[in-house]
Tab-separated table of C-alpha atoms in Angstrom:
chain	number	residue	atom	x	y	z
A	29	MET	CA	166.645	42.738	57.400
A	30	GLN	CA	166.091	39.281	55.911
A	31	HIS	CA	168.787	37.563	53.864
A	32	SER	CA	168.530	34.277	52.014
A	33	PRO	CA	170.824	31.567	53.472
A	34	HIS	CA	171.322	30.087	50.018
A	35	LYS	CA	174.410	30.609	47.918
A	36	ILE	CA	175.322	29.711	44.379
A	37	THR	CA	178.675	28.998	42.823
A	38	GLU	CA	179.444	30.888	39.619
A	39	GLU	CA	181.542	29.304	36.952
A	40	ALA	CA	185.043	30.682	36.432
A	41	ARG	CA	185.078	33.275	33.695
A	42	THR	CA	187.513	35.176	31.542
A	43	THR	CA	186.904	38.917	31.722
A	44	PRO	CA	188.029	41.135	28.841
A	45	VAL	CA	190.123	44.205	29.573
A	46	ILE	CA	188.160	47.110	28.105
A	47	TYR	CA	190.530	49.955	28.977
A	48	GLU	CA	193.947	50.661	30.491
A	49	ALA	CA	194.992	53.961	32.047
A	50	ASP	CA	197.389	55.634	34.438
A	51	LEU	CA	194.536	56.699	36.722
A	52	CYS	CA	191.057	55.236	37.180
A	53	VAL	CA	188.456	57.330	39.013
A	54	VAL	CA	185.418	55.429	40.258
A	55	GLY	CA	182.476	57.803	40.699
A	56	GLY	CA	181.471	60.693	38.463
A	57	SER	CA	180.450	63.396	40.916
A	58	CYS	CA	182.136	66.785	40.554
A	59	THR	CA	184.652	65.406	43.057
A	60	GLY	CA	185.479	62.542	40.708
A	61	VAL	CA	185.400	64.654	37.544
A	62	PHE	CA	187.705	67.269	39.059
A	63	ALA	CA	190.185	64.539	40.018
A	64	THR	CA	190.305	63.433	36.381
A	65	ILE	CA	190.754	66.969	35.045
A	66	ARG	CA	193.660	67.855	37.326
A	67	ALA	CA	195.393	64.539	36.566
A	68	ALA	CA	194.863	64.907	32.812
A	69	ARG	CA	196.262	68.455	32.839
A	70	LEU	CA	199.445	67.023	34.322
A	71	GLY	CA	199.715	64.464	31.542
A	72	LEU	CA	198.100	61.304	32.916
A	73	ARG	CA	195.929	58.978	30.839
A	74	VAL	CA	192.673	58.940	32.793
A	75	VAL	CA	189.403	56.966	32.817
A	76	ILE	CA	186.259	57.706	34.850
A	77	ILE	CA	183.383	55.344	35.684
A	78	GLU	CA	179.867	56.531	36.558
A	79	GLY	CA	176.777	54.402	37.127
A	80	GLN	CA	174.234	56.993	36.039
A	81	ASN	CA	173.675	58.792	32.739
A	82	CYS	CA	175.562	61.981	33.563
A	83	PHE	CA	178.346	63.415	35.659
A	84	GLY	CA	177.896	65.800	38.579
A	85	GLY	CA	176.673	63.624	41.446
A	86	VAL	CA	174.553	65.388	44.034
A	87	ALA	CA	174.485	68.607	41.993
A	88	THR	CA	172.962	66.965	38.912
A	89	ASN	CA	171.521	63.565	39.825
A	90	ALA	CA	170.140	64.750	43.181
A	91	MET	CA	169.301	68.279	41.889
A	92	VAL	CA	170.970	70.140	44.782
A	93	ASN	CA	171.773	73.302	42.846
A	94	ILE	CA	173.544	75.398	45.495
A	95	TRP	CA	177.284	75.960	45.831
A	96	HIS	CA	178.543	77.933	48.790
A	97	SER	CA	180.856	80.919	49.065
A	98	LEU	CA	184.411	80.837	47.724
A	99	HIS	CA	185.549	83.403	50.308
A	100	ASP	CA	186.296	83.439	54.022
A	101	THR	CA	183.687	84.490	56.573
A	102	ASP	CA	184.664	88.154	56.142
A	103	GLY	CA	184.154	87.875	52.399
A	104	LYS	CA	187.633	89.334	51.831
A	105	GLN	CA	189.999	86.408	51.186
A	106	GLN	CA	189.265	83.898	48.446
A	107	ILE	CA	189.805	80.429	49.906
A	108	ILE	CA	188.307	78.252	47.121
A	109	ALA	CA	189.322	78.538	43.475
A	110	GLY	CA	190.470	75.867	41.026
A	111	LEU	CA	187.890	73.925	39.068
A	112	THR	CA	184.969	75.049	41.221
A	113	GLU	CA	185.622	78.622	40.126
A	114	GLU	CA	186.288	77.550	36.528
A	115	VAL	CA	182.988	75.711	36.257
A	116	ILE	CA	181.084	78.632	37.774
A	117	GLN	CA	182.625	80.872	35.121
A	118	ARG	CA	181.601	78.444	32.385
A	119	LEU	CA	178.040	78.536	33.713
A	120	ARG	CA	178.151	82.344	33.881
A	121	ASN	CA	178.930	82.352	30.182
A	122	ARG	CA	175.619	80.557	29.600
A	123	ASN	CA	173.588	82.680	32.056
A	124	ALA	CA	173.192	79.497	34.084
A	125	VAL	CA	174.071	80.791	37.547
A	126	ILE	CA	172.444	83.200	40.002
A	127	GLU	CA	174.958	84.843	42.341
A	128	ASN	CA	174.231	85.915	45.908
A	129	PRO	CA	177.531	87.180	47.371
A	130	GLU	CA	175.724	88.505	50.433
A	131	ARG	CA	174.458	84.971	51.212
A	132	PRO	CA	177.523	82.764	51.835
A	133	SER	CA	175.494	79.590	52.421
A	134	GLY	CA	173.916	79.953	48.985
A	135	ALA	CA	176.313	82.101	47.046
A	136	PHE	CA	175.646	80.355	43.722
A	137	MET	CA	172.404	78.826	42.436
A	138	LEU	CA	173.122	76.720	39.371
A	139	ASN	CA	171.167	75.441	36.415
A	140	THR	CA	172.392	71.902	36.952
A	141	GLU	CA	171.018	70.710	33.614
A	142	GLU	CA	173.556	73.044	32.020
A	143	LEU	CA	176.150	71.742	34.483
A	144	LYS	CA	175.681	68.221	33.077
A	145	ILE	CA	176.671	69.438	29.627
A	146	GLU	CA	179.587	71.542	30.870
A	147	LEU	CA	181.033	68.502	32.632
A	148	ASP	CA	180.638	66.471	29.424
A	149	GLU	CA	182.492	69.160	27.522
A	150	ILE	CA	185.349	69.596	29.971
A	151	ILE	CA	185.902	65.810	30.065
A	152	THR	CA	185.951	65.713	26.258
A	153	GLU	CA	188.320	68.686	26.047
A	154	HIS	CA	190.826	66.882	28.268
A	155	LYS	CA	190.593	63.580	26.349
A	156	ILE	CA	189.453	61.651	29.416
A	157	LYS	CA	187.847	58.259	28.734
A	158	PRO	CA	184.316	58.292	30.175
A	159	PHE	CA	182.130	55.287	30.955
A	160	LEU	CA	178.534	56.243	31.814
A	161	HIS	CA	175.847	53.697	32.690
A	162	THR	CA	178.747	51.610	34.002
A	163	LEU	CA	178.607	49.999	37.441
A	164	PHE	CA	181.621	49.276	39.602
A	165	VAL	CA	181.338	45.592	40.556
A	166	ALA	CA	184.535	44.633	42.353
A	167	PRO	CA	188.223	45.488	42.697
A	168	TYR	CA	190.688	43.336	40.794
A	169	VAL	CA	193.602	42.361	43.041
A	170	GLN	CA	196.547	40.298	41.804
A	171	ASP	CA	199.512	39.312	43.977
A	172	ALA	CA	198.110	41.499	46.776
A	173	GLU	CA	198.173	44.580	44.501
A	174	LEU	CA	195.188	46.578	43.289
A	175	LYS	CA	195.492	46.288	39.523
A	176	GLY	CA	192.035	47.161	38.251
A	177	VAL	CA	188.279	47.259	38.726
A	178	ILE	CA	185.584	44.995	37.337
A	179	VAL	CA	182.612	46.808	35.813
A	180	GLU	CA	179.292	45.945	34.171
A	181	ASN	CA	177.565	47.902	31.418
A	182	LYS	CA	175.596	47.334	28.204
A	183	ASP	CA	178.558	45.438	26.748
A	184	GLY	CA	178.613	43.034	29.685
A	185	ARG	CA	181.373	42.475	32.197
A	186	GLY	CA	184.801	44.029	31.710
A	187	ALA	CA	187.990	45.013	33.487
A	188	ILE	CA	189.635	48.431	33.601
A	189	LEU	CA	193.304	48.346	34.546
A	190	ALA	CA	195.257	51.269	35.957
A	191	LYS	CA	198.286	52.198	38.012
A	192	ALA	CA	196.403	54.343	40.536
A	193	PHE	CA	192.805	54.624	41.704
A	194	VAL	CA	190.545	57.278	43.229
A	195	ASP	CA	187.497	56.052	45.131
A	196	ALA	CA	185.025	58.906	44.549
A	197	THR	CA	181.904	56.781	45.013
A	198	GLY	CA	180.671	58.771	48.007
A	199	ASP	CA	179.998	55.572	49.941
A	200	GLY	CA	183.577	54.313	49.745
A	201	ASP	CA	182.489	51.289	47.709
A	202	VAL	CA	185.948	50.477	46.344
A	203	ALA	CA	187.634	50.723	49.735
A	204	ALA	CA	184.871	48.753	51.457
A	205	ARG	CA	185.064	45.911	48.927
A	206	LEU	CA	188.805	45.793	49.478
A	207	ASP	CA	187.942	45.106	53.141
A	208	LEU	CA	189.580	48.318	54.301
A	209	LYS	CA	188.369	49.540	57.664
A	210	TYR	CA	185.389	51.878	57.708
A	211	TYR	CA	182.813	53.083	60.208
A	212	THR	CA	179.371	54.645	60.262
A	213	ASP	CA	178.202	57.173	62.810
A	214	GLN	CA	175.523	56.133	65.296
A	215	HIS	CA	173.141	58.726	63.878
A	216	ILE	CA	173.766	58.886	60.133
A	217	GLN	CA	172.546	62.202	58.768
A	218	PRO	CA	169.292	61.613	56.843
A	219	GLY	CA	169.067	61.960	53.083
A	220	THR	CA	166.800	64.304	51.127
A	221	THR	CA	164.870	63.794	47.911
A	222	CYS	CA	164.714	67.171	46.202
A	223	ALA	CA	162.131	68.178	43.593
A	224	LYS	CA	161.448	70.921	41.083
A	225	ILE	CA	158.014	72.385	41.767
A	226	SER	CA	156.121	75.169	40.025
A	227	ASN	CA	154.292	77.930	41.936
A	228	LEU	CA	156.108	77.051	45.147
A	229	HIS	CA	156.741	80.752	45.755
A	230	LYS	CA	152.978	81.280	45.985
A	231	VAL	CA	152.663	78.940	48.961
A	232	GLU	CA	152.890	81.279	51.924
A	233	GLY	CA	154.004	79.838	55.232
A	234	LEU	CA	154.959	76.388	53.952
A	235	SER	CA	156.966	75.595	57.095
A	236	GLN	CA	153.978	76.399	59.306
A	237	LEU	CA	151.628	74.420	57.068
A	238	TYR	CA	154.016	71.481	57.238
A	239	ARG	CA	154.238	71.647	61.012
A	240	ASN	CA	150.463	71.891	61.438
A	241	HIS	CA	149.477	69.109	59.038
A	242	ARG	CA	152.467	66.764	58.573
A	243	GLU	CA	151.038	63.967	60.734
A	244	GLU	CA	148.000	63.735	58.453
A	245	TYR	CA	150.395	62.833	55.615
A	246	HIS	CA	152.763	60.663	57.699
A	247	LEU	CA	155.602	63.128	57.241
A	248	PRO	CA	158.577	63.384	59.630
A	249	GLU	CA	159.715	66.527	61.372
A	250	THR	CA	162.112	68.204	58.983
A	251	PHE	CA	163.858	71.373	57.809
A	252	ILE	CA	162.589	73.122	54.680
A	253	TRP	CA	164.532	75.252	52.202
A	254	ASN	CA	164.368	76.019	48.518
A	255	ALA	CA	166.452	77.551	45.748
A	256	ARG	CA	165.757	79.424	42.552
A	257	ILE	CA	166.700	78.042	39.157
A	258	PRO	CA	168.480	80.416	36.749
A	259	GLY	CA	166.229	81.641	33.948
A	260	ILE	CA	162.972	80.395	35.500
A	261	ASP	CA	160.718	82.542	37.668
A	262	ASP	CA	157.977	80.148	38.761
A	263	VAL	CA	159.913	76.919	39.370
A	264	PHE	CA	161.944	76.287	42.510
A	265	MET	CA	164.038	73.427	43.805
A	266	LEU	CA	162.537	72.257	47.097
A	267	ALA	CA	164.550	70.376	49.723
A	268	ALA	CA	162.138	69.304	52.441
A	269	THR	CA	162.077	65.525	52.740
A	270	ARG	CA	163.925	63.546	55.367
A	271	VAL	CA	164.801	59.858	55.063
A	272	ALA	CA	166.834	58.392	57.922
A	273	LEU	CA	168.267	55.174	56.500
A	274	ASN	CA	171.744	53.783	55.810
A	275	MET	CA	171.949	54.174	52.056
A	276	SER	CA	175.088	52.105	51.653
A	277	SER	CA	172.706	49.145	52.004
A	278	ALA	CA	170.947	48.052	48.800
A	279	GLU	CA	167.667	47.367	50.585
A	280	GLU	CA	167.686	50.588	52.568
A	281	LEU	CA	168.672	52.645	49.509
A	282	THR	CA	165.706	51.194	47.611
A	283	THR	CA	163.374	51.962	50.509
A	284	ALA	CA	164.829	55.462	50.815
A	285	GLU	CA	164.281	56.290	47.129
A	286	MET	CA	160.628	55.276	47.312
A	287	GLU	CA	160.006	56.963	50.655
A	288	GLY	CA	161.623	60.198	49.478
A	289	ARG	CA	159.350	60.355	46.444
A	290	ARG	CA	156.328	59.601	48.623
A	291	GLN	CA	157.209	62.491	50.895
A	292	VAL	CA	157.555	64.888	47.932
A	293	ARG	CA	154.067	64.031	46.726
A	294	ALA	CA	152.678	64.283	50.259
A	295	ILE	CA	154.128	67.783	50.669
A	296	ILE	CA	152.519	68.924	47.409
A	297	ASP	CA	149.185	67.339	48.406
A	298	LEU	CA	149.402	69.044	51.793
A	299	SER	CA	150.137	72.380	50.162
A	300	ASN	CA	147.376	72.123	47.577
A	301	LYS	CA	144.814	71.101	50.179
A	302	HIS	CA	145.524	74.063	52.434
A	303	ARG	CA	146.662	76.584	49.773
A	304	PRO	CA	144.667	75.482	46.707
A	305	ASP	CA	145.035	78.888	45.052
A	306	ALA	CA	148.805	78.330	44.640
A	307	LYS	CA	148.389	75.191	42.501
A	308	ALA	CA	151.817	73.771	43.253
A	309	THR	CA	152.783	71.206	40.611
A	310	LEU	CA	155.520	68.592	40.633
A	311	LEU	CA	157.706	68.962	37.545
A	312	GLN	CA	160.798	66.836	38.154
A	313	LEU	CA	162.250	64.320	40.596
A	314	PRO	CA	165.945	63.476	40.910
A	315	SER	CA	167.483	60.316	39.508
A	316	ARG	CA	168.945	59.682	42.951
A	317	ILE	CA	168.173	60.718	46.520
A	318	GLY	CA	170.595	63.229	48.000
A	319	VAL	CA	172.790	61.290	50.442
A	320	ARG	CA	174.543	63.180	53.221
A	321	GLU	CA	176.400	60.377	54.925
A	322	THR	CA	177.044	56.651	54.867
A	323	ARG	CA	180.451	55.010	55.354
A	324	HIS	CA	183.601	56.790	56.478
A	325	ILE	CA	186.882	55.129	55.498
A	326	ARG	CA	189.330	54.917	58.392
A	327	CYS	CA	192.267	57.038	57.282
A	328	GLN	CA	195.609	58.222	58.620
A	329	LYS	CA	193.955	61.264	60.186
A	330	THR	CA	190.450	61.804	61.532
A	331	MET	CA	189.143	65.333	61.062
A	332	ILE	CA	187.897	66.521	64.476
A	333	GLY	CA	185.140	69.119	64.360
A	334	GLU	CA	186.126	71.072	67.459
A	335	LYS	CA	189.686	71.383	66.170
A	336	ILE	CA	189.009	72.395	62.573
A	337	MET	CA	186.240	74.805	63.624
A	338	SER	CA	188.630	76.404	66.111
A	339	GLY	CA	191.325	77.145	63.564
A	340	GLU	CA	193.515	74.023	63.284
A	341	ARG	CA	195.939	74.509	60.385
A	342	PRO	CA	197.340	71.121	59.318
A	343	PRO	CA	200.582	71.342	57.330
A	344	ASP	CA	199.105	69.067	54.658
A	345	ALA	CA	195.908	71.121	54.130
A	346	ILE	CA	194.556	70.655	50.592
A	347	ALA	CA	191.103	72.257	50.893
A	348	ASN	CA	189.411	75.138	52.665
A	349	GLY	CA	185.814	75.898	53.630
A	350	THR	CA	183.500	78.106	55.634
A	351	TYR	CA	180.188	76.256	55.517
A	352	PRO	CA	179.020	75.751	59.124
A	353	SER	CA	178.768	72.391	60.795
A	354	ASP	CA	175.228	71.588	59.661
A	355	LEU	CA	173.982	68.543	61.581
A	356	HIS	CA	170.664	67.075	60.394
A	357	HIS	CA	169.295	65.040	63.280
A	358	THR	CA	167.706	61.603	63.146
A	359	ASP	CA	166.617	61.449	66.776
A	360	LYS	CA	164.955	64.879	66.959
A	361	SER	CA	163.653	67.613	64.678
A	362	GLY	CA	165.567	70.406	63.055
A	363	ILE	CA	169.214	71.165	62.340
A	364	THR	CA	172.033	72.245	64.621
A	365	PHE	CA	174.327	74.814	62.998
A	366	ARG	CA	177.726	75.421	64.580
A	367	TYR	CA	179.763	78.333	63.273
A	368	LEU	CA	183.438	79.214	63.117
A	369	ASP	CA	182.930	82.044	65.635
A	370	GLY	CA	181.748	79.565	68.276
A	371	SER	CA	178.062	80.397	68.042
A	372	GLN	CA	175.344	77.787	67.656
A	373	ARG	CA	171.830	77.889	66.219
A	374	ILE	CA	169.154	75.188	66.344
A	375	SER	CA	166.502	75.670	63.665
A	376	ARG	CA	163.180	73.849	63.477
A	377	PRO	CA	160.277	74.394	61.059
A	378	ALA	CA	158.019	77.270	62.119
A	379	GLN	CA	159.547	77.391	65.586
A	380	GLU	CA	161.663	79.936	67.372
A	381	THR	CA	165.376	79.514	66.744
A	382	GLU	CA	167.518	78.557	69.748
A	383	ASN	CA	170.774	80.515	69.923
A	384	SER	CA	173.700	79.562	72.141
A	385	ARG	CA	177.410	78.775	71.912
A	386	TRP	CA	179.191	75.492	71.288
A	387	ARG	CA	182.490	76.918	72.584
A	388	GLU	CA	183.732	80.085	74.224
A	389	ALA	CA	184.922	82.971	72.065
A	390	LEU	CA	188.563	82.981	70.998
A	391	ALA	CA	190.885	85.979	70.952
A	392	GLU	CA	190.937	85.639	67.171
A	393	GLU	CA	188.168	83.638	65.548
A	394	PRO	CA	189.090	81.555	62.472
A	395	LYS	CA	187.744	82.784	59.137
A	396	PHE	CA	187.809	79.325	57.500
A	397	TYR	CA	188.699	75.700	58.222
A	398	GLN	CA	190.927	73.252	56.369
A	399	ILE	CA	190.892	69.603	55.276
A	400	SER	CA	193.974	67.421	55.735
A	401	TYR	CA	195.377	65.273	52.928
A	402	ARG	CA	195.916	62.471	55.462
A	403	ALA	CA	192.131	62.254	55.985
A	404	MET	CA	192.003	60.874	52.413
A	405	LEU	CA	194.644	58.143	52.847
A	406	PRO	CA	193.301	54.754	54.033
A	407	ALA	CA	194.998	53.933	57.330
A	408	ALA	CA	195.940	50.353	56.511
A	409	ASN	CA	198.019	51.407	53.478
A	410	LYS	CA	197.349	47.887	52.208
A	411	TYR	CA	196.798	49.258	48.717
A	412	PRO	CA	199.154	52.244	48.410
A	413	ASN	CA	197.817	53.181	44.960
A	414	LEU	CA	194.303	53.938	46.310
A	415	ILE	CA	193.044	57.267	47.662
A	416	VAL	CA	189.527	58.283	48.725
A	417	ALA	CA	187.948	61.628	47.839
A	418	GLY	CA	184.507	62.909	48.794
A	419	ARG	CA	182.146	62.584	51.714
A	420	MET	CA	183.556	59.207	52.864
A	421	ILE	CA	186.821	60.735	54.096
A	422	ASP	CA	187.667	60.322	57.769
A	423	ALA	CA	185.787	62.872	59.891
A	424	ASP	CA	183.878	62.887	63.148
A	425	VAL	CA	180.223	63.930	63.366
A	426	MET	CA	180.848	67.652	63.731
A	427	ALA	CA	183.603	67.841	61.118
A	428	HIS	CA	181.661	65.818	58.557
A	429	ALA	CA	178.604	68.024	59.010
A	430	ALA	CA	180.742	70.952	57.825
A	431	ILE	CA	183.102	69.591	55.209
A	432	ARG	CA	180.639	67.353	53.300
A	433	VAL	CA	179.226	70.123	51.057
A	434	MET	CA	180.151	70.197	47.378
A	435	VAL	CA	182.520	73.175	47.211
A	436	ASN	CA	184.647	71.475	49.873
A	437	MET	CA	184.524	67.974	48.410
A	438	ASN	CA	185.352	69.340	44.944
A	439	GLN	CA	188.748	70.312	46.342
A	440	THR	CA	189.427	66.817	47.668
A	441	GLY	CA	188.909	65.547	44.123
A	442	GLU	CA	191.441	68.010	42.753
A	443	ALA	CA	193.925	66.997	45.450
A	444	ALA	CA	193.461	63.316	44.611
A	445	GLY	CA	194.112	63.929	40.913
A	446	VAL	CA	197.265	65.939	41.563
A	447	ALA	CA	198.475	63.426	44.164
A	448	ALA	CA	198.024	60.628	41.617
A	449	TYR	CA	200.330	62.446	39.206
A	450	LEU	CA	202.958	63.046	41.886
A	451	ALA	CA	202.820	59.456	43.134
A	452	LEU	CA	203.095	57.916	39.676
A	453	ASN	CA	205.791	60.354	38.610
A	454	ALA	CA	207.890	59.354	41.626
A	455	ASN	CA	206.895	55.687	41.474
A	456	THR	CA	205.538	55.792	45.027
A	457	GLY	CA	202.212	55.337	46.776
A	458	PHE	CA	199.815	58.115	47.748
A	459	SER	CA	201.113	58.120	51.331
A	460	GLU	CA	204.618	59.004	50.159
A	461	VAL	CA	203.497	62.139	48.313
A	462	ASP	CA	205.206	65.123	49.909
A	463	ALA	CA	202.598	67.521	51.296
A	464	THR	CA	204.608	70.650	50.441
A	465	THR	CA	204.994	69.522	46.840
A	466	LEU	CA	201.313	68.595	46.654
A	467	ARG	CA	200.225	71.991	47.935
A	468	LYS	CA	202.562	73.798	45.537
A	469	THR	CA	201.375	71.753	42.535
A	470	LEU	CA	197.764	72.397	43.474
A	471	LYS	CA	198.455	76.122	43.748
A	472	ASP	CA	200.310	76.152	40.431
A	473	GLY	CA	197.200	74.601	38.870
A	474	GLY	CA	194.869	77.285	40.190
A	475	SER	CA	193.826	76.065	43.641
A	476	ALA	CA	193.586	78.463	46.564
A	477	ILE	CA	196.239	77.120	48.944
A	478	VAL	CA	196.575	79.111	52.178
């Protein structure tokens, strides 16, 4: 990667304060939005900053319209509730969700265009101050304390001041620009550009077609899946591209966006050449590539995959999940799925699945795993009024491959919002929030705490 050796010196400037709040959430994914809602319900004055034109993150901007099961692996105990369940109910009321209780890995297929509007409405109902089309530029630190964030939007440059902050950027942008420690895995899971395509259901054997002809279109080995869209019979969301770049880099993110779109077109061209009767047509591309992994912020606890998938029950658990450890490879084809019962499955397009075990069977297999509050607290504690929520929390390869999905990360947002209230109410930092009190307050607000 080439960088110019030249530098310029900017003139000193006076930046206007455009808003002041108790809590500032940077990043408008469902994780970020849910943090604002839980904090506002407890009485905080809250502001949220989002760089794109809508809230919802991967669900809306990247068009990934699947949320996973809210129950344990037996389907008997509800382990996820709170705002995830509330939003699903709001979408039910608009016939904007397809439910598949017998398919835990795709229990809910959402109309994410409707989700955009529901998130607008719930933010408005709770009197949260939203800033869309607003880019986080830098943290504002005074006397070694995090006092605000600098943003840029159509009005120019401005400062938002607050008492507490949630970094819900996905990439840990706030924490990274505060020079807090972070790491990236050696093999960052590749991103996927999704697309809405008509007549996709008429293309028989797409995985086999892809495997047979991908080299002709300069396509990588991949894993292909799709999802229905509520209310539409002939349009599907296709997730089939694979872009293995570090998308916390501006240059690589730009390259990834363009390469993802190229792959979408190539897949449609491949399909129409070999199944011309289907007439697959591209209808919509996302406003952002779906990113699985970039930075991880070094926190007080690292989530270890073998431990959480074997039933570890941390006393400060604030979220639960059942989605398997779903590792998208960069150095070989396919996906490795590791399950809570110790079984393992390697899936590749149009190839026989390899079944094995990643650990021996236990006397009692866990029915769900849990996420620790400490995995959200930056280890340095240099800025005690900052917490991270979302896919940048501290987790090893196996743990991240499981916990990164939306229904899990939604819960980290809720925990961050409640923790902000507790910290400010007690005039302490996030690290001093009592885990028992946090869990009780989350439960009182509708979360499934087990």
